[in-house]
PDB file of C-alpha atoms in Angstrom:
ATOM      1  CA  MET A 176      92.464 -84.751 176.847  1.00 45.00           C
ATOM      2  CA  ILE A 177      90.139 -82.037 178.024  1.00 47.00           C
ATOM      3  CA  ASP A 178      90.492 -81.537 181.772  1.00 48.00           C
ATOM      4  CA  SER A 179      87.731 -82.633 184.076  1.00 50.00           C
ATOM      5  CA  ILE A 180      87.296 -79.080 185.408  1.00 44.00           C
ATOM      6  CA  SER A 181      85.748 -77.954 182.093  1.00 47.00           C
ATOM      7  CA  ASN A 182      81.998 -77.584 182.281  1.00 52.00           C
ATOM      8  CA  SER A 183      80.271 -79.718 179.624  1.00 56.00           C
ATOM      9  CA  GLN A 184      78.166 -76.682 178.691  1.00 65.00           C
ATOM     10  CA  ASN A 185      81.369 -74.932 177.619  1.00 86.00           C
ATOM     11  CA  ILE A 186      82.420 -77.674 175.199  1.00 94.00           C
ATOM     12  CA  ILE A 187      81.687 -77.399 171.513  1.00 94.00           C
ATOM     13  CA  TRP A 188      81.326 -80.799 169.848  1.00 96.00           C
ATOM     14  CA  THR A 189      81.868 -81.288 166.111  1.00 96.00           C
ATOM     15  CA  SER A 190      82.016 -84.102 163.606  1.00 97.00           C
ATOM     16  CA  SER A 191      84.247 -83.977 160.541  1.00 97.00           C
ATOM     17  CA  ASN A 192      81.618 -85.893 158.580  1.00 96.00           C
ATOM     18  CA  PRO A 193      77.960 -85.593 159.654  1.00 94.00           C
ATOM     19  CA  ASN A 194      77.040 -88.153 156.970  1.00 90.00           C
ATOM     20  CA  ILE A 195      78.898 -90.740 159.085  1.00 89.00           C
ATOM     21  CA  ALA A 196      78.341 -89.553 162.674  1.00 91.00           C
ATOM     22  CA  ILE A 197      76.775 -86.630 164.463  1.00 94.00           C
ATOM     23  CA  VAL A 198      77.516 -85.488 167.995  1.00 96.00           C
ATOM     24  CA  SER A 199      75.437 -83.524 170.473  1.00 93.00           C
ATOM     25  CA  ASP A 200      76.463 -82.856 174.070  1.00 92.00           C
ATOM     26  CA  GLY A 201      79.140 -85.527 173.705  1.00 92.00           C
ATOM     27  CA  ILE A 202      76.737 -88.247 172.562  1.00 94.00           C
ATOM     28  CA  ILE A 203      77.748 -89.705 169.197  1.00 93.00           C
ATOM     29  CA  THR A 204      75.108 -91.123 166.858  1.00 88.00           C
ATOM     30  CA  ALA A 205      76.108 -93.253 163.863  1.00 85.00           C
ATOM     31  CA  VAL A 206      74.436 -92.111 160.646  1.00 80.00           C
ATOM     32  CA  GLY A 207      76.234 -94.076 157.909  1.00 79.00           C
ATOM     33  CA  ALA A 208      79.227 -96.279 157.231  1.00 81.00           C
ATOM     34  CA  GLY A 209      82.674 -94.686 157.131  1.00 88.00           C
ATOM     35  CA  THR A 210      85.102 -92.727 159.280  1.00 94.00           C
ATOM     36  CA  ALA A 211      84.695 -89.406 161.065  1.00 96.00           C
ATOM     37  CA  ILE A 212      86.713 -87.374 163.545  1.00 97.00           C
ATOM     38  CA  ILE A 213      84.824 -86.219 166.638  1.00 97.00           C
ATOM     39  CA  THR A 214      86.329 -83.124 168.238  1.00 97.00           C
ATOM     40  CA  ALA A 215      85.608 -81.462 171.574  1.00 96.00           C
ATOM     41  CA  THR A 216      86.761 -77.870 171.966  1.00 95.00           C
ATOM     42  CA  THR A 217      86.649 -75.874 175.210  1.00 94.00           C
ATOM     43  CA  VAL A 218      85.999 -72.137 175.325  1.00 91.00           C
ATOM     44  CA  ASN A 219      89.683 -71.627 176.181  1.00 91.00           C
ATOM     45  CA  GLY A 220      90.749 -73.423 172.983  1.00 91.00           C
ATOM     46  CA  LYS A 221      91.801 -76.825 174.295  1.00 95.00           C
ATOM     47  CA  THR A 222      90.780 -79.666 171.978  1.00 96.00           C
ATOM     48  CA  ALA A 223      90.567 -83.419 172.040  1.00 95.00           C
ATOM     49  CA  SER A 224      89.665 -85.593 169.073  1.00 96.00           C
ATOM     50  CA  CYS A 225      89.002 -89.213 168.330  1.00 96.00           C
ATOM     51  CA  ILE A 226      88.543 -91.112 165.100  1.00 96.00           C
ATOM     52  CA  ILE A 227      85.480 -93.312 164.895  1.00 95.00           C
ATOM     53  CA  THR A 228      84.642 -95.910 162.287  1.00 92.00           C
ATOM     54  CA  VAL A 229      81.047 -96.891 161.616  1.00 87.00           C
ATOM     55  CA  SER A 230      80.583-100.241 159.914  1.00 86.00           C
ATOM     56  CA  ASN A 231      77.670-101.499 157.867  1.00 87.00           C
ATOM     57  CA  ASN A 232      75.574-104.343 159.183  1.00 89.00           C
ATOM     58  CA  ILE A 233      75.228-107.257 156.786  1.00 91.00           C
ATOM     59  CA  ILE A 234      71.942-109.100 156.332  1.00 95.00           C
ATOM     60  CA  SER A 235      72.478-112.627 157.670  1.00 94.00           C
ATOM     61  CA  ILE A 236      69.054-114.192 157.275  1.00 95.00           C
ATOM     62  CA  ILE A 237      65.439-113.501 156.497  1.00 97.00           C
ATOM     63  CA  ASN A 238      63.139-116.233 157.718  1.00 95.00           C
ATOM     64  CA  PRO A 239      60.828-117.552 155.014  1.00 96.00           C
ATOM     65  CA  ILE A 240      57.124-116.824 155.336  1.00 97.00           C
ATOM     66  CA  THR A 241      54.452-119.499 154.882  1.00 97.00           C
ATOM     67  CA  ALA A 242      50.730-118.779 154.810  1.00 97.00           C
ATOM     68  CA  THR A 243      47.723-121.013 154.203  1.00 97.00           C
ATOM     69  CA  VAL A 244      44.412-119.653 152.946  1.00 97.00           C
ATOM     70  CA  ASN A 245      41.220-120.979 151.359  1.00 97.00           C
ATOM     71  CA  ILE A 246      40.337-120.405 147.707  1.00 96.00           C
ATOM     72  CA  GLY A 247      38.846-116.957 147.354  1.00 94.00           C
ATOM     73  CA  ASP A 248      40.307-115.594 150.600  1.00 96.00           C
ATOM     74  CA  ILE A 249      42.083-112.285 150.370  1.00 95.00           C
ATOM     75  CA  TYR A 250      45.802-112.499 151.110  1.00 96.00           C
ATOM     76  CA  THR A 251      48.177-109.568 150.927  1.00 97.00           C
ATOM     77  CA  LEU A 252      51.908-110.169 150.846  1.00 97.00           C
ATOM     78  CA  PRO A 253      53.672-108.288 153.651  1.00 97.00           C
ATOM     79  CA  THR A 254      55.180-104.877 152.871  1.00 97.00           C
ATOM     80  CA  THR A 255      58.063-105.464 155.294  1.00 97.00           C
ATOM     81  CA  VAL A 256      60.124-108.424 156.451  1.00 97.00           C
ATOM     82  CA  ILE A 257      62.391-108.812 159.475  1.00 96.00           C
ATOM     83  CA  ALA A 258      66.069-109.230 158.644  1.00 96.00           C
ATOM     84  CA  THR A 259      68.581-110.608 161.143  1.00 96.00           C
ATOM     85  CA  LEU A 260      71.824-108.646 160.860  1.00 93.00           C
ATOM     86  CA  SER A 261      75.456-109.612 161.337  1.00 89.00           C
ATOM     87  CA  ASP A 262      75.539-108.001 164.800  1.00 88.00           C
ATOM     88  CA  GLY A 263      72.567-110.135 165.945  1.00 90.00           C
ATOM     89  CA  THR A 264      70.021-107.320 165.859  1.00 92.00           C
ATOM     90  CA  THR A 265      66.943-107.310 163.656  1.00 95.00           C
ATOM     91  CA  LYS A 266      65.588-104.672 161.302  1.00 95.00           C
ATOM     92  CA  ALA A 267      62.298-104.345 159.426  1.00 96.00           C
ATOM     93  CA  LEU A 268      63.001-103.776 155.729  1.00 97.00           C
ATOM     94  CA  ALA A 269      60.589-102.885 152.966  1.00 98.00           C
ATOM     95  CA  VAL A 270      60.123-105.621 150.372  1.00 98.00           C
ATOM     96  CA  THR A 271      58.865-105.620 146.774  1.00 98.00           C
ATOM     97  CA  TRP A 272      57.416-108.946 145.593  1.00 98.00           C
ATOM     98  CA  ASP A 273      57.888-110.435 142.129  1.00 98.00           C
ATOM     99  CA  LYS A 274      54.124-110.923 141.603  1.00 97.00           C
ATOM    100  CA  PRO A 275      50.844-110.356 143.439  1.00 96.00           C
ATOM    101  CA  ALA A 276      49.182-113.040 145.546  1.00 96.00           C
ATOM    102  CA  ILE A 277      46.155-114.603 143.822  1.00 92.00           C
ATOM    103  CA  THR A 278      43.895-117.048 145.611  1.00 95.00           C
ATOM    104  CA  THR A 279      41.544-118.075 142.805  1.00 95.00           C
ATOM    105  CA  ALA A 280      43.023-121.571 142.303  1.00 95.00           C
ATOM    106  CA  ALA A 281      44.208-124.217 144.768  1.00 96.00           C
ATOM    107  CA  GLY A 282      47.933-124.851 144.857  1.00 97.00           C
ATOM    108  CA  THR A 283      51.245-123.843 146.347  1.00 97.00           C
ATOM    109  CA  TYR A 284      52.655-120.535 145.127  1.00 97.00           C
ATOM    110  CA  LYS A 285      56.164-119.155 145.711  1.00 98.00           C
ATOM    111  CA  PHE A 286      57.025-115.457 145.828  1.00 98.00           C
ATOM    112  CA  THR A 287      60.432-113.809 145.854  1.00 98.00           C
ATOM    113  CA  GLY A 288      60.922-110.379 147.379  1.00 98.00           C
ATOM    114  CA  THR A 289      63.581-107.775 146.729  1.00 97.00           C
ATOM    115  CA  LEU A 290      64.661-105.858 149.810  1.00 97.00           C
ATOM    116  CA  THR A 291      64.944-102.089 150.037  1.00 96.00           C
ATOM    117  CA  MET A 292      68.219-101.242 151.772  1.00 93.00           C
ATOM    118  CA  VAL A 293      68.515 -98.523 154.378  1.00 90.00           C
ATOM    119  CA  ASN A 294      71.572 -96.597 155.463  1.00 83.00           C
ATOM    120  CA  GLY A 295      74.052 -98.739 157.409  1.00 84.00           C
ATOM    121  CA  ILE A 296      72.765-102.103 156.134  1.00 90.00           C
ATOM    122  CA  VAL A 297      74.116-104.009 153.145  1.00 90.00           C
ATOM    123  CA  ASN A 298      73.033-107.194 151.405  1.00 92.00           C
ATOM    124  CA  THR A 299      76.392-108.562 150.245  1.00 87.00           C
ATOM    125  CA  ASN A 300      75.005-112.109 150.006  1.00 90.00           C
ATOM    126  CA  ASN A 301      72.026-111.024 147.842  1.00 94.00           C
ATOM    127  CA  ILE A 302      69.535-112.564 150.265  1.00 96.00           C
ATOM    128  CA  THR A 303      65.918-112.348 149.146  1.00 97.00           C
ATOM    129  CA  ALA A 304      62.665-112.678 151.026  1.00 97.00           C
ATOM    130  CA  THR A 305      60.532-115.719 150.208  1.00 97.00           C
ATOM    131  CA  THR A 306      56.889-116.465 150.815  1.00 97.00           C
ATOM    132  CA  THR A 307      55.071-119.724 150.200  1.00 98.00           C
ATOM    133  CA  LEU A 308      51.311-119.331 149.865  1.00 98.00           C
ATOM    134  CA  ILE A 309      49.241-122.498 150.119  1.00 97.00           C
ATOM    135  CA  VAL A 310      45.747-122.055 148.707  1.00 97.00           C
ATOM    136  CA  LYS A 311      43.370-124.867 149.762  1.00 96.00           C
ATOM    137  CA  PHE A 312      39.971-126.009 148.631  1.00 92.00           C
ATOM    138  CA  ILE A 313      37.247-125.082 151.097  1.00 85.00           C
ATOM    139  CA  ASN A 314      36.146-128.229 152.928  1.00 71.00           C
TER     140      ASN A 314
END
């Protein structure tokens, strides 16, 4: 352990794997899943290290979207959806839909979206986004 007398300005912080975690002034930021060694080195050569493991978050749920419009209305499918992750947090993810929304005929239309993953989030359950578009006759 580095003694408490050391001035934090005299400590050099390093990460063995900046693709996993970076460190600046002793504050560690997770970048990707994996393991890294964080090392603090004083100007007099004393060192202390710790191993950190960064885990991926898993997508738990994406709430389905339902919209109702009149025939001829313009409806654009969303470009992002909110995913609830395994740690309870939420994250906006880009989505690509299987077909465009068309409102020229009355009916109920289903759309399936493929999610674009970002670093630190995985979709091990192959969850997709879904939208139901209800197109009604104008009364």
